[in-house]
Short mmCIF file of C-alpha atoms in Angstrom, two decimals:
data_model
loop_
_atom_site.label_atom_id
_atom_site.label_comp_id
_atom_site.label_asym_id
_atom_site.label_seq_id
_atom_site.Cartn_x
_atom_site.Cartn_y
_atom_site.Cartn_z
CA MET A 22 -18.32 -17.59 -32.08
CA SER A 23 -14.63 -18.09 -31.44
CA ASP A 24 -12.39 -21.10 -31.05
CA PRO A 25 -11.04 -20.15 -27.58
CA LEU A 26 -14.44 -21.07 -26.10
CA PHE A 27 -13.54 -24.71 -26.64
CA GLU A 28 -9.76 -24.82 -26.89
CA CYS A 29 -9.67 -26.84 -23.66
CA ALA A 30 -12.67 -29.11 -24.09
CA SER A 31 -11.97 -30.97 -20.84
CA GLU A 32 -12.33 -27.68 -18.93
CA TYR A 33 -15.59 -26.65 -20.58
CA GLU A 34 -17.90 -28.23 -18.02
CA SER A 35 -16.08 -26.71 -15.06
CA LEU A 36 -16.25 -23.25 -16.68
CA LEU A 37 -19.95 -23.67 -17.40
CA GLN A 38 -20.60 -24.87 -13.86
CA GLN A 39 -19.29 -21.57 -12.50
CA GLY A 40 -22.63 -20.16 -13.62
CA THR A 41 -25.07 -23.03 -13.78
CA ARG A 42 -24.31 -24.16 -10.23
CA LEU A 43 -26.57 -21.28 -9.17
CA SER A 44 -29.47 -23.35 -10.50
CA GLY A 45 -28.39 -26.49 -8.68
CA GLU A 46 -28.42 -28.40 -11.99
CA ASP A 47 -25.81 -29.57 -14.48
CA ARG A 48 -25.77 -28.87 -18.21
CA PHE A 49 -27.47 -32.18 -19.03
CA PHE A 50 -30.57 -31.05 -17.13
CA PHE A 51 -30.87 -28.10 -19.49
CA ILE A 52 -30.13 -30.16 -22.61
CA ARG A 53 -32.89 -32.61 -21.71
CA GLY A 54 -35.31 -29.80 -20.84
CA ARG A 55 -34.79 -27.91 -24.09
CA VAL A 56 -35.07 -30.95 -26.33
CA ALA A 57 -38.11 -32.29 -24.46
CA ASP A 58 -39.96 -28.98 -24.87
CA LEU A 59 -39.00 -28.83 -28.53
CA ALA A 60 -40.22 -32.38 -29.19
CA ALA A 61 -43.50 -31.66 -27.37
CA HIS A 62 -44.25 -28.55 -29.43
CA LEU A 63 -43.34 -29.54 -32.96
CA PRO A 64 -46.34 -29.86 -35.27
CA ALA A 65 -47.94 -33.29 -34.93
CA THR A 66 -47.35 -34.03 -38.62
CA PHE A 67 -43.69 -32.98 -38.57
CA HIS A 68 -41.25 -35.88 -38.39
CA PRO A 69 -37.69 -34.69 -39.09
CA ARG A 70 -35.35 -37.03 -40.94
CA ARG A 71 -32.34 -34.70 -40.93
CA ILE A 72 -31.49 -32.40 -38.01
CA LEU A 73 -28.76 -29.75 -37.89
CA ASP A 74 -27.25 -28.84 -34.50
CA PHE A 75 -25.71 -25.47 -35.38
CA GLY A 76 -23.04 -24.45 -32.87
CA CYS A 77 -22.93 -27.95 -31.43
CA GLY A 78 -19.95 -27.41 -29.14
CA LEU A 79 -18.91 -30.72 -27.61
CA GLY A 80 -21.75 -32.61 -29.26
CA ASP A 81 -23.78 -33.65 -26.20
CA THR A 82 -26.99 -32.18 -27.60
CA SER A 83 -26.39 -33.69 -31.05
CA ARG A 84 -26.29 -37.13 -29.48
CA HIS A 85 -29.39 -36.43 -27.39
CA LEU A 86 -31.29 -35.16 -30.42
CA ALA A 87 -30.54 -38.47 -32.16
CA GLU A 88 -31.85 -40.36 -29.13
CA VAL A 89 -35.10 -38.38 -28.95
CA PHE A 90 -35.68 -38.25 -32.73
CA SER A 91 -34.85 -41.87 -33.41
CA ALA A 92 -35.71 -41.71 -37.12
CA ALA A 93 -33.40 -38.74 -37.80
CA ASP A 94 -29.78 -38.29 -38.78
CA VAL A 95 -28.11 -35.48 -36.84
CA VAL A 96 -25.21 -33.33 -38.05
CA GLY A 97 -23.46 -31.07 -35.54
CA VAL A 98 -21.37 -28.16 -36.78
CA ASP A 99 -19.20 -25.63 -34.98
CA THR A 100 -16.43 -23.13 -35.65
CA ALA A 101 -14.05 -24.69 -33.12
CA ASP A 102 -11.85 -27.52 -34.36
CA ALA A 103 -11.15 -28.67 -30.78
CA ALA A 104 -14.87 -28.99 -30.08
CA ILE A 105 -15.50 -30.96 -33.26
CA ALA A 106 -12.61 -33.32 -32.50
CA TRP A 107 -14.03 -33.95 -29.01
CA ALA A 108 -17.53 -34.47 -30.37
CA ARG A 109 -16.35 -36.97 -32.98
CA GLU A 110 -14.38 -38.94 -30.42
CA HIS A 111 -17.19 -39.12 -27.84
CA HIS A 112 -20.48 -38.91 -29.74
CA ALA A 113 -20.15 -39.79 -33.43
CA GLY A 114 -22.10 -42.85 -34.56
CA PRO A 115 -24.23 -44.26 -37.38
CA ARG A 116 -26.74 -41.40 -37.15
CA VAL A 117 -24.58 -38.66 -35.61
CA SER A 118 -21.78 -36.86 -37.44
CA PHE A 119 -19.86 -33.62 -37.03
CA GLY A 120 -18.20 -31.01 -39.20
CA THR A 121 -17.21 -27.36 -39.36
CA ILE A 122 -19.56 -24.51 -40.10
CA ASP A 123 -17.35 -23.60 -43.06
CA ASP A 124 -18.38 -26.91 -44.67
CA LEU A 125 -22.07 -26.52 -43.84
CA SER A 126 -23.18 -26.32 -47.48
CA SER A 127 -21.65 -29.74 -48.19
CA HIS A 128 -24.08 -31.43 -45.79
CA GLY A 129 -27.19 -30.77 -47.87
CA VAL A 130 -30.47 -29.47 -46.46
CA PHE A 131 -32.22 -30.21 -43.19
CA ASP A 132 -35.77 -30.54 -41.91
CA LEU A 133 -34.96 -29.03 -38.51
CA CYS A 134 -32.19 -26.79 -37.24
CA TYR A 135 -31.53 -26.59 -33.49
CA VAL A 136 -29.49 -23.61 -32.24
CA ASN A 137 -28.82 -23.02 -28.56
CA GLY A 138 -26.79 -20.23 -27.02
CA VAL A 139 -25.05 -19.28 -30.24
CA LEU A 140 -26.52 -15.96 -31.32
CA HIS A 141 -25.29 -14.04 -28.27
CA HIS A 142 -21.71 -14.92 -29.26
CA VAL A 143 -22.14 -13.62 -32.81
CA PRO A 144 -21.07 -9.98 -33.36
CA LEU A 145 -24.01 -7.72 -34.10
CA ASP A 146 -22.85 -7.02 -37.65
CA ARG A 147 -22.66 -10.76 -38.47
CA ARG A 148 -25.97 -11.97 -37.11
CA ASP A 149 -27.80 -11.58 -40.40
CA GLU A 150 -25.01 -13.53 -42.12
CA VAL A 151 -25.33 -16.40 -39.65
CA LEU A 152 -29.10 -16.50 -39.91
CA ALA A 153 -28.88 -16.46 -43.70
CA ALA A 154 -26.57 -19.49 -43.56
CA ILE A 155 -29.01 -21.34 -41.30
CA ARG A 156 -31.92 -20.46 -43.55
CA ALA A 157 -30.02 -21.74 -46.58
CA ALA A 158 -29.40 -25.04 -44.76
CA LEU A 159 -33.14 -25.59 -44.24
CA ARG A 160 -35.39 -27.14 -46.85
CA PRO A 161 -38.39 -25.02 -47.85
CA GLY A 162 -40.85 -25.33 -44.98
CA GLY A 163 -38.09 -26.53 -42.64
CA LEU A 164 -38.17 -25.51 -38.99
CA PHE A 165 -35.64 -23.48 -37.00
CA ALA A 166 -35.62 -23.81 -33.19
CA LEU A 167 -33.69 -20.91 -31.64
CA PHE A 168 -32.89 -21.13 -27.92
CA GLU A 169 -31.27 -18.20 -26.13
CA ASN A 170 -30.49 -17.01 -22.62
CA ASN A 171 -33.03 -14.40 -21.61
CA PRO A 172 -31.61 -10.96 -20.67
CA TRP A 173 -35.02 -10.09 -19.19
CA ASN A 174 -34.39 -12.69 -16.47
CA PRO A 175 -32.07 -11.50 -13.64
CA GLY A 176 -30.95 -15.06 -12.88
CA ALA A 177 -29.91 -15.63 -16.50
CA ARG A 178 -27.88 -12.41 -16.49
CA MET A 179 -26.18 -13.49 -13.25
CA VAL A 180 -25.34 -16.92 -14.66
CA MET A 181 -23.84 -15.43 -17.83
CA HIS A 182 -21.74 -13.02 -15.80
CA ARG A 183 -20.24 -15.92 -13.85
CA ILE A 184 -19.33 -18.00 -16.94
CA PRO A 185 -16.03 -16.75 -18.40
CA PHE A 186 -16.94 -17.34 -22.05
CA ASP A 187 -20.39 -15.75 -21.66
CA ARG A 188 -19.34 -12.73 -19.64
CA ASP A 189 -18.86 -10.39 -22.61
CA ALA A 190 -21.56 -11.88 -24.82
CA ILE A 191 -24.30 -9.61 -26.13
CA ALA A 192 -27.56 -11.21 -25.02
CA VAL A 193 -30.54 -11.21 -27.37
CA SER A 194 -33.96 -10.41 -25.98
CA PRO A 195 -37.04 -12.33 -27.14
CA ARG A 196 -38.23 -9.23 -29.02
CA GLU A 197 -34.86 -8.78 -30.74
CA ALA A 198 -34.67 -12.46 -31.69
CA ARG A 199 -38.11 -12.39 -33.26
CA ALA A 200 -37.24 -9.27 -35.27
CA LEU A 201 -33.97 -10.82 -36.49
CA LEU A 202 -35.63 -14.03 -37.61
CA GLU A 203 -38.51 -12.27 -39.33
CA ALA A 204 -36.05 -9.96 -41.13
CA ASN A 205 -34.34 -13.07 -42.50
CA ARG A 206 -37.58 -14.58 -43.84
CA LEU A 207 -38.00 -16.99 -40.96
CA ARG A 208 -41.64 -16.89 -39.90
CA CYS A 209 -41.90 -17.11 -36.11
CA GLY A 210 -44.41 -18.88 -33.93
CA LYS A 211 -44.97 -18.16 -30.26
CA THR A 212 -42.15 -17.55 -27.80
CA ARG A 213 -41.82 -20.14 -25.02
CA SER A 214 -39.98 -19.63 -21.73
CA LEU A 215 -38.11 -22.34 -19.86
CA PHE A 216 -36.29 -22.87 -16.55
CA TRP A 217 -38.00 -20.65 -14.03
CA PHE A 218 -37.12 -22.34 -10.75
CA PRO A 219 -33.74 -23.57 -9.40
CA ARG A 220 -33.44 -26.95 -7.72
CA PRO A 221 -34.23 -25.61 -4.21
CA LEU A 222 -37.61 -24.54 -5.61
CA ALA A 223 -38.13 -27.67 -7.73
CA ILE A 224 -41.48 -28.25 -6.05
CA LEU A 225 -42.73 -25.27 -8.09
CA ARG A 226 -41.55 -26.61 -11.46
CA PRO A 227 -44.98 -28.00 -12.41
CA LEU A 228 -46.01 -24.33 -12.71
CA GLU A 229 -43.51 -23.78 -15.53
CA ARG A 230 -45.95 -25.16 -18.11
CA ALA A 231 -48.39 -22.40 -17.27
CA LEU A 232 -45.61 -19.79 -17.29
CA ALA A 233 -44.22 -20.80 -20.69
CA ALA A 234 -46.08 -18.00 -22.47
CA VAL A 235 -44.55 -15.35 -20.20
CA PRO A 236 -41.21 -14.28 -21.77
CA LEU A 237 -39.32 -14.05 -18.47
CA GLY A 238 -37.85 -17.54 -17.95
CA ALA A 239 -34.09 -18.05 -17.80
CA GLN A 240 -34.17 -19.26 -21.39
CA TYR A 241 -36.66 -18.74 -24.19
CA TRP A 242 -37.09 -20.30 -27.59
CA LEU A 243 -38.78 -19.58 -30.88
CA LEU A 244 -39.85 -22.05 -33.54
CA ALA A 245 -39.61 -20.46 -36.97
CA THR A 246 -40.42 -21.73 -40.45
CA ARG A 247 -38.37 -21.05 -43.55
CA SER A 248 -40.68 -18.97 -45.74
CA ASP A 249 -40.01 -18.51 -49.43
#
């Protein structure tokens, strides 16, 4: 996770589009899809009041999380000062705030932590450190939703290769992600796959619900519980 990813916040979308244009969709399509699947698969009795968006970037997802979980306060954190400044200017509000990862401990504990596309930017020798920080930010029994690009999907690898700030990232497979979380006392549920078909094949998207258990979609996610 390095500041240059977001030094020019106004250029971020155009850089991202170099890869995602292969899908025919913009980044908001993927934000909505991830959060919708998360909301649909949380336990029925789980109603988060505090949500952490770890690695929030420009804050678009933080704002959307607050819209979907209307009873929750959302805190977005990132390592990049430029990203946080952009997020505060465009998305901060009564239930949405932003800060740096260095100040994470000052924000208290959370019921739910959302992390998308962060782990593949973390050096291998620091992944346990990052996961330990996330675990510490969760209340006992809190939930951790980890979303990652799937290296088992050829389309996902192609997209990452075309995005300048993802080109040298070290992708994390579903099996590796599960092992990392379990090693950090985060008890994992089932893996779900998302985003199988690009826009030209949108007629097939209703099949994605049935394919969610097959770990070959362009993205996958795990819902883990902080175990003590």
